[in-house]
CSV table of C-alpha atoms and ligand atoms in Angstrom, one decimal:
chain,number,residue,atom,x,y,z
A,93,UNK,CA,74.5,40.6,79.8
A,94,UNK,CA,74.5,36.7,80.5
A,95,UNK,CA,71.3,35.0,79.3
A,96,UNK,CA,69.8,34.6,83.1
A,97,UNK,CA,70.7,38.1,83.6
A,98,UNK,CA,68.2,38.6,80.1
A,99,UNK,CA,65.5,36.5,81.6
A,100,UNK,CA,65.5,38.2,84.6
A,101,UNK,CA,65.5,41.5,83.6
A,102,UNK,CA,62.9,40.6,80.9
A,103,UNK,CA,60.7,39.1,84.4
A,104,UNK,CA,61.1,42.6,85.7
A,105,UNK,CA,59.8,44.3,82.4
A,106,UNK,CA,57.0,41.8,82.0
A,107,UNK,CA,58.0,40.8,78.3
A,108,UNK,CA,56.5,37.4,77.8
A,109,UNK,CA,57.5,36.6,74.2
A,110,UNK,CA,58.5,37.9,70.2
A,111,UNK,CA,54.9,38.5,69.8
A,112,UNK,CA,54.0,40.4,73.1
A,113,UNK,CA,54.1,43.8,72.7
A,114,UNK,CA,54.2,44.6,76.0
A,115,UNK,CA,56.2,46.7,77.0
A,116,UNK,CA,56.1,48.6,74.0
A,117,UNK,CA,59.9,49.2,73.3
A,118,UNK,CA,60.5,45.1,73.7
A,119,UNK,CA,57.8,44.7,70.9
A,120,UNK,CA,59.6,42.0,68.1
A,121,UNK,CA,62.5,40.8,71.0
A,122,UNK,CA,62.7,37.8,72.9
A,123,UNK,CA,60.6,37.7,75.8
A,124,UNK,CA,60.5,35.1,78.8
A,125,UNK,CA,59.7,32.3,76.8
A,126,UNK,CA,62.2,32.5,74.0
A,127,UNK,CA,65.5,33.2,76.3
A,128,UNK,CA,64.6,30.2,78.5
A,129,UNK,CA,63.8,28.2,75.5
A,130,UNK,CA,67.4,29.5,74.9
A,131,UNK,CA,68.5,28.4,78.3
A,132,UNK,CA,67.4,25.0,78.1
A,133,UNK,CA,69.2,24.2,75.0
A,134,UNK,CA,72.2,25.8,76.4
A,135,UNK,CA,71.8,23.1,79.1
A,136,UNK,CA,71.9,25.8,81.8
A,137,UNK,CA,71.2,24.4,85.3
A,138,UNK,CA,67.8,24.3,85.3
A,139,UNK,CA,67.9,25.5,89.5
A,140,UNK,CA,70.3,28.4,87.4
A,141,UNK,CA,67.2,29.4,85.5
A,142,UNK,CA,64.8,29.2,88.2
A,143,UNK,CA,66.7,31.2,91.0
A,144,UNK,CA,68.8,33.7,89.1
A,145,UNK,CA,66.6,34.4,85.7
A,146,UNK,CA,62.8,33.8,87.0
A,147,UNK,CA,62.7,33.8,90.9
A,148,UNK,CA,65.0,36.7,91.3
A,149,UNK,CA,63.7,39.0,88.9
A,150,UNK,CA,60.3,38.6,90.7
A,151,UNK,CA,62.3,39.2,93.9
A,152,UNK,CA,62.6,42.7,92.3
A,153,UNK,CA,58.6,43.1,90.8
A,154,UNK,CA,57.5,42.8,94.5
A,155,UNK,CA,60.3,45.6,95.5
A,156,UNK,CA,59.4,48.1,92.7
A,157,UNK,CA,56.0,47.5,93.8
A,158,UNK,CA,56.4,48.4,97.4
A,159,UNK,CA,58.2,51.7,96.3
A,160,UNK,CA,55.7,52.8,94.2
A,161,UNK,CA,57.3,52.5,91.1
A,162,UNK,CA,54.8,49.4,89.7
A,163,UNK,CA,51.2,49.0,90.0
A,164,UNK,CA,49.4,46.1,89.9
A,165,UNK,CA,49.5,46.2,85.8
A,166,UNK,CA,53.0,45.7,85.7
A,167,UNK,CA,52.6,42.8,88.4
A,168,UNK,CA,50.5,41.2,86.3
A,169,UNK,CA,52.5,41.1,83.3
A,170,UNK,CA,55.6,40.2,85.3
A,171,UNK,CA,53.5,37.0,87.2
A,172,UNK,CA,52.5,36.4,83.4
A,173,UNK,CA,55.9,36.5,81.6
A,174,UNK,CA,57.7,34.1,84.7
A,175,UNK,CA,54.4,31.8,84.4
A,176,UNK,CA,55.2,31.5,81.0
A,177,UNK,CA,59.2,30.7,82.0
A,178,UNK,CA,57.7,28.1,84.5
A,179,UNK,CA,55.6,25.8,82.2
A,180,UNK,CA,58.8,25.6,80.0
A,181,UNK,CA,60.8,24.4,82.9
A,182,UNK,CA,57.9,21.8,84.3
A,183,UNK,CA,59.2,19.3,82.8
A,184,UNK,CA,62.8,19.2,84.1
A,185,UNK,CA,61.4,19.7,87.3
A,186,UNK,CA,58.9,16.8,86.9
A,187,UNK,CA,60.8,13.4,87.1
A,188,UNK,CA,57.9,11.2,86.5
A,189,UNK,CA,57.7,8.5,88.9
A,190,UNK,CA,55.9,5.2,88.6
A,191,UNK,CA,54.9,4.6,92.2
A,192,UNK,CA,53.7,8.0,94.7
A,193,UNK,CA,55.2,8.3,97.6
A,194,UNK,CA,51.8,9.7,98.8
A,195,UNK,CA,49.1,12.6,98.3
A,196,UNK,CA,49.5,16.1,99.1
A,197,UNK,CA,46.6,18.2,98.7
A,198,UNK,CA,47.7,22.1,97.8
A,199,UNK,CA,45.8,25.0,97.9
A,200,UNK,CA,45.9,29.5,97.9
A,201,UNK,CA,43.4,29.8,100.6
A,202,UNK,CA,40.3,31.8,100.4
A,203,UNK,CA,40.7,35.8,99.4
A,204,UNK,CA,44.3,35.1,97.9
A,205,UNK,CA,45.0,34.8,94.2
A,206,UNK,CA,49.0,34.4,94.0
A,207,UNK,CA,49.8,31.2,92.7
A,208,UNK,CA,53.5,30.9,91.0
A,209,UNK,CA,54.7,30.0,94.1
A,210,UNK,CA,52.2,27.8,95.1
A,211,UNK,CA,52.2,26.0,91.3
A,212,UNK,CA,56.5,25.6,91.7
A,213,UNK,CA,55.6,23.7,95.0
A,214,UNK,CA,53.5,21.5,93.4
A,215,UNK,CA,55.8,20.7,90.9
A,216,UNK,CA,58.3,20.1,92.7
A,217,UNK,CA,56.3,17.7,95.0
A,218,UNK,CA,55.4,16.1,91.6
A,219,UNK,CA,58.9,15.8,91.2
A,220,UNK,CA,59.5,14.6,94.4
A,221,UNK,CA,57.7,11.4,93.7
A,222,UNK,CA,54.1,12.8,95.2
A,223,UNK,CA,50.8,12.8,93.6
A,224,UNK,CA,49.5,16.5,94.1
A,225,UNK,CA,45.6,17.4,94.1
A,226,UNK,CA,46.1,21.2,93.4
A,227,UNK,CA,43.1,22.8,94.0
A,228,UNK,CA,44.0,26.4,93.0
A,229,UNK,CA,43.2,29.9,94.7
A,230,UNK,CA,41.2,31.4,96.7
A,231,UNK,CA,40.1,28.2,98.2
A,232,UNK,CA,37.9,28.2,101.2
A,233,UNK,CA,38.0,26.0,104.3
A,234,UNK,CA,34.8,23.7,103.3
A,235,UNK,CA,36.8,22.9,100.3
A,236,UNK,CA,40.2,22.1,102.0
A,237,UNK,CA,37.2,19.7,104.3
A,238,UNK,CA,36.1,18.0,101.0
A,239,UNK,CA,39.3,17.4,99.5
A,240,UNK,CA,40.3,15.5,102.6
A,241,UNK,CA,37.1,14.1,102.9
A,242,UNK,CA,38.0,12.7,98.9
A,243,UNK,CA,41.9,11.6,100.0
A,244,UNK,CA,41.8,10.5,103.8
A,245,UNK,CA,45.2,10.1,103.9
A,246,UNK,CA,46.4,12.8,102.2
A,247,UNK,CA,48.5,15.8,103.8
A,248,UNK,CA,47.7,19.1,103.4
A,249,UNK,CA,49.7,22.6,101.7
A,250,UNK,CA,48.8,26.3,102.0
A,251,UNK,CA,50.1,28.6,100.7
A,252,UNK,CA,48.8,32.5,101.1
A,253,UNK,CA,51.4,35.6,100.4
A,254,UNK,CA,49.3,38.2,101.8
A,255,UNK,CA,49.3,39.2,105.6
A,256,UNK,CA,45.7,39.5,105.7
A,257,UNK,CA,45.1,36.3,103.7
A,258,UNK,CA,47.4,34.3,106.0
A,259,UNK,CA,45.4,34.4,109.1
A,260,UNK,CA,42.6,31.8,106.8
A,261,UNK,CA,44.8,29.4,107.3
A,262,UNK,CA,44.3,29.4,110.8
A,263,UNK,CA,40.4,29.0,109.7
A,264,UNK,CA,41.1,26.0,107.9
A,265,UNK,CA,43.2,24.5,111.0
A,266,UNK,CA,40.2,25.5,113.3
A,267,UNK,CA,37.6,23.8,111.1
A,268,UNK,CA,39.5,20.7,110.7
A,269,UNK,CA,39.7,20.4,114.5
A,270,UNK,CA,36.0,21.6,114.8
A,271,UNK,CA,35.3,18.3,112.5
A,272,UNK,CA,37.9,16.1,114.1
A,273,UNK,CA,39.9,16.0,110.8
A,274,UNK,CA,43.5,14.1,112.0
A,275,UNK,CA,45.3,15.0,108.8
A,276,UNK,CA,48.7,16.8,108.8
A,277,UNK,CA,49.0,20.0,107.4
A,278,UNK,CA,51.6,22.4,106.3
A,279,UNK,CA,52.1,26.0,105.3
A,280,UNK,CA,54.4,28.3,103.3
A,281,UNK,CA,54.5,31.6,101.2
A,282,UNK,CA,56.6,35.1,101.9
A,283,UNK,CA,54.8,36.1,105.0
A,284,UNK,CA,54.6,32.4,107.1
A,285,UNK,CA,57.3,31.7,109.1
A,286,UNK,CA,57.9,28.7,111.4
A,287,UNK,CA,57.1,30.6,114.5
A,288,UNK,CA,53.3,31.3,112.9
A,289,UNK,CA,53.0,28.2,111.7
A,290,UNK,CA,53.0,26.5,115.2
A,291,UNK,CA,51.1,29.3,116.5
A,292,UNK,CA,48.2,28.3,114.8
A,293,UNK,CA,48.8,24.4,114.9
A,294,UNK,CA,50.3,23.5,112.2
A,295,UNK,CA,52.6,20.5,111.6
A,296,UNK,CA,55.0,22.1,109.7
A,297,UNK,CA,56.3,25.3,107.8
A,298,UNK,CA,58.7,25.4,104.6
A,299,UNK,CA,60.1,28.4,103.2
A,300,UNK,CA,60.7,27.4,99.7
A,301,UNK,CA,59.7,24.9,97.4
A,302,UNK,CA,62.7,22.5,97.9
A,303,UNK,CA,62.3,22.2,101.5
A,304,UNK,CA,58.4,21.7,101.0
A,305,UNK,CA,59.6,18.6,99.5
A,306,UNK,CA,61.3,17.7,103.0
A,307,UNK,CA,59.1,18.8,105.0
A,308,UNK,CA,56.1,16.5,103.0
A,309,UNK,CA,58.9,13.7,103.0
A,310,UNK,CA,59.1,14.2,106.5
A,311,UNK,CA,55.8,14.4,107.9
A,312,UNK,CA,54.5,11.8,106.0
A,313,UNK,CA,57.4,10.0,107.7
A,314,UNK,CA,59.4,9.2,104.0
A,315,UNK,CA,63.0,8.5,104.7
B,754,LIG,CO1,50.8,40.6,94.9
B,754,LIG,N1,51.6,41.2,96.6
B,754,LIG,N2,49.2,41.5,95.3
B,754,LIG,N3,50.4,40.1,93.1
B,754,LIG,N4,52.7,40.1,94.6
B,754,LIG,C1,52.9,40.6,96.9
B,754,LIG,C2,52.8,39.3,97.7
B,754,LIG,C3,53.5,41.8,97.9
B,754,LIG,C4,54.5,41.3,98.9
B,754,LIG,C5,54.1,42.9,97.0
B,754,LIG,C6,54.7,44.0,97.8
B,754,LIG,O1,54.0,44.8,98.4
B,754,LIG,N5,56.0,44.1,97.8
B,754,LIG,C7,52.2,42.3,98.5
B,754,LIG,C8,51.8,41.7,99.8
B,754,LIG,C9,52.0,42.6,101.0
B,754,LIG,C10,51.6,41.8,102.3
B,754,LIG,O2,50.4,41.4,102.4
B,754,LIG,N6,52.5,41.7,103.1
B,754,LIG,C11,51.2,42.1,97.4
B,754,LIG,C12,49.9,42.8,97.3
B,754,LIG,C13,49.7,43.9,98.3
B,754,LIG,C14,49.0,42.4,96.3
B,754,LIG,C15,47.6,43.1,96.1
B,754,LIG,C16,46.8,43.3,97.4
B,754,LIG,C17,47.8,44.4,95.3
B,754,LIG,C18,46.6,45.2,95.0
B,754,LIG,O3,45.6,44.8,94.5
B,754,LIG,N7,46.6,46.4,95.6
B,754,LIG,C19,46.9,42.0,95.2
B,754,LIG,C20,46.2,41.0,96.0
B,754,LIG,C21,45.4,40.1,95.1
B,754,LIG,C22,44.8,38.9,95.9
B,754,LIG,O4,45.5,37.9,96.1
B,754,LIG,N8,43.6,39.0,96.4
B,754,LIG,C23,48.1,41.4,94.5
B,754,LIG,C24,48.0,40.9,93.2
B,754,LIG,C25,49.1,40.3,92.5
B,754,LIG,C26,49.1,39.9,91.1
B,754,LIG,C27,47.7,39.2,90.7
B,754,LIG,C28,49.3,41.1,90.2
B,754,LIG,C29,50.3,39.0,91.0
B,754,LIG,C30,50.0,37.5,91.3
B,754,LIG,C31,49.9,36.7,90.0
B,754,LIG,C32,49.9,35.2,90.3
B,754,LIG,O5,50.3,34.7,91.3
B,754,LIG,N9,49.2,34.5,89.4
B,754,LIG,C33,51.2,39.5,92.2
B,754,LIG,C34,52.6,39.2,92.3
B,754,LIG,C35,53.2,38.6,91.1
B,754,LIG,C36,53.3,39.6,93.5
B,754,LIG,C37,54.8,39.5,93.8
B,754,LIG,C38,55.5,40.6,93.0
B,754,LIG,C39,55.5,38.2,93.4
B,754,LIG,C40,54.9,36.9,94.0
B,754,LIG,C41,55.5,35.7,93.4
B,754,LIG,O6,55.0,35.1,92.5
B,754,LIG,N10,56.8,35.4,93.8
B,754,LIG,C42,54.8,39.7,95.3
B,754,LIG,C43,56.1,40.3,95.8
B,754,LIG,C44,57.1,39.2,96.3
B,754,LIG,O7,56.8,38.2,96.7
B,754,LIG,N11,58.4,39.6,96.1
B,754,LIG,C45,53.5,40.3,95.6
B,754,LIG,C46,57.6,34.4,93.3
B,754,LIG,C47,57.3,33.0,94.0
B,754,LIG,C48,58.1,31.9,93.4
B,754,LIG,O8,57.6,33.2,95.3
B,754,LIG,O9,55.1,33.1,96.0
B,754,LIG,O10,56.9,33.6,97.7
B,754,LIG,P1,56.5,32.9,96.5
B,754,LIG,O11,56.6,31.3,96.8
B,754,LIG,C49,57.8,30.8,97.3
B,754,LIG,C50,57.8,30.7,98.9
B,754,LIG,O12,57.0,31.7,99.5
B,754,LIG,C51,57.3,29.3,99.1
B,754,LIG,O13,57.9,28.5,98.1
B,754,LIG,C52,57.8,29.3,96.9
B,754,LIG,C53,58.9,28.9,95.9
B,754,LIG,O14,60.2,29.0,96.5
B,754,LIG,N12,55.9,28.9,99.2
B,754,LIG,C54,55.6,27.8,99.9
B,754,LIG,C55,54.8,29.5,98.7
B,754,LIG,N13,53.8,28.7,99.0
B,754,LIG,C56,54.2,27.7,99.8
B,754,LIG,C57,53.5,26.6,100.3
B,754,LIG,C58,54.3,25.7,101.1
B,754,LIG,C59,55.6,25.8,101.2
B,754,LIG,C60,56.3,26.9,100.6
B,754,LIG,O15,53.7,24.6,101.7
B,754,LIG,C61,52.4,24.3,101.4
């Protein structure tokens, strides 16, 4: 098995490290962090490690989940051990500039609590060149109204992954119009698409982290 076919497969069985001992028959072998540890120093392509070891075997969590065969336990070992594969990879993805290209403000909106994709968006806006104000989960509109309230010229992300969650997005759209709030705002996460995202006024939709980075690039009008 290659080493990104490990990681993966140790993202799908939630083994975080040596010293996890979940799941019990992994107890004393490399988890997550070790084999990407292992990766880097291979100098493996650090999009390699993201898409084939971290982001695909996550691809898989959220389909064993759907059939029945994982719980929310197992999900939350899974989200644990590729968190633990991300903050290893941060910074590689995190070219540290001197001067932002501009502000994005990035938030899970309210009644949603998935984050890893939100947190790779960020970094790679970070990466990007942006300063990111990441206010975290479950974030209701009169926060999203503060923060912009704080960074007047900042553009907005949301992110939401659930198809009951998603619809708050529209919430924080309304409210910003209801206060006559100008700034631009965009949306992602597995159940946006471009159609819903002009459907409820937004200025822009990315499916994936990369093309977040356009899209920010784009509406903040950065060449
Ligand atoms: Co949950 N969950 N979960 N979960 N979870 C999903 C989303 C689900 C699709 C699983 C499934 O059924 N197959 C399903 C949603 C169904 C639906 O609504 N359509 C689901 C469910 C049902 C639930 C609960 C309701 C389960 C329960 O309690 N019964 C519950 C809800 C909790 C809540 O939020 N209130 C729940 C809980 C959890 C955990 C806490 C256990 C854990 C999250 C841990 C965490 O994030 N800290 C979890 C996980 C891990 C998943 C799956 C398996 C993986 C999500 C993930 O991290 N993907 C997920 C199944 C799946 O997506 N395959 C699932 C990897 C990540 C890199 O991708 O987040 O899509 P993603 O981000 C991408 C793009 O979407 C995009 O770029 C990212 C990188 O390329 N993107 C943006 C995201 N945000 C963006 C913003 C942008 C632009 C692009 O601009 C601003």
């Amino acid at each position: 098995m290659s080493l990104l076919d490990e990681i993966k497969e140790n993202v799908i069985r939630g083994h975080i490290n040596k010293s996890s001992n979940y799941p019990p028959d992994l107890n004393g072998k490399p988890g997550v962090e070790e084999l990407v540890e292992d990766a880097i120093s291979q100098n493996l392509d650090v999009g390699e490690i993201l898409h084939i070891g971290l982001i695909s075997g996550m691809e898989v969590v959220g389909e064993k989940f759907s059939n029945g065969e994982y719980f929310v336990p197992e999900m939350l070992f899974s989200a644990k051990a590729m968190k633990s594969g991300l903050k290893l990879l941060r910074p590689y993805l995190i070219d540290h500039k001197i001067s932002t290209l501009g502000t994005v403000i990035i938030g899970t909106v309210e009644g949603d609590m998935h984050d890893i994709g939100k947190n790779l968006v960020s970094m790679m806006l970070e990466g990007g060149g942006f300063e990111v104000i990441d206010l975290g989960v479950n974030i209701p509109s009169e926060k999203f109204v503060t923060a912009v309230q704080e960074h007047p010229d900042a553009l907005v992300g949301m992110s939401a992954l659930l198809t009951i969650t998603m619809e708050k997005m529209r919430d924080v759209i309304d409210t910003f119009h209801s206060k006559g709030i100008e700034n631009k705002i965009f949306i992602g996460g597995a159940p946006v698409t471009e159609r819903y995202a002009e459907e409820i006024g937004a200025d822009g939709y990315a499916p994936d982290a990369s093309r977040a980075v356009r899209k920010a690039k784009e509406l903040l009008s950065i060449a």
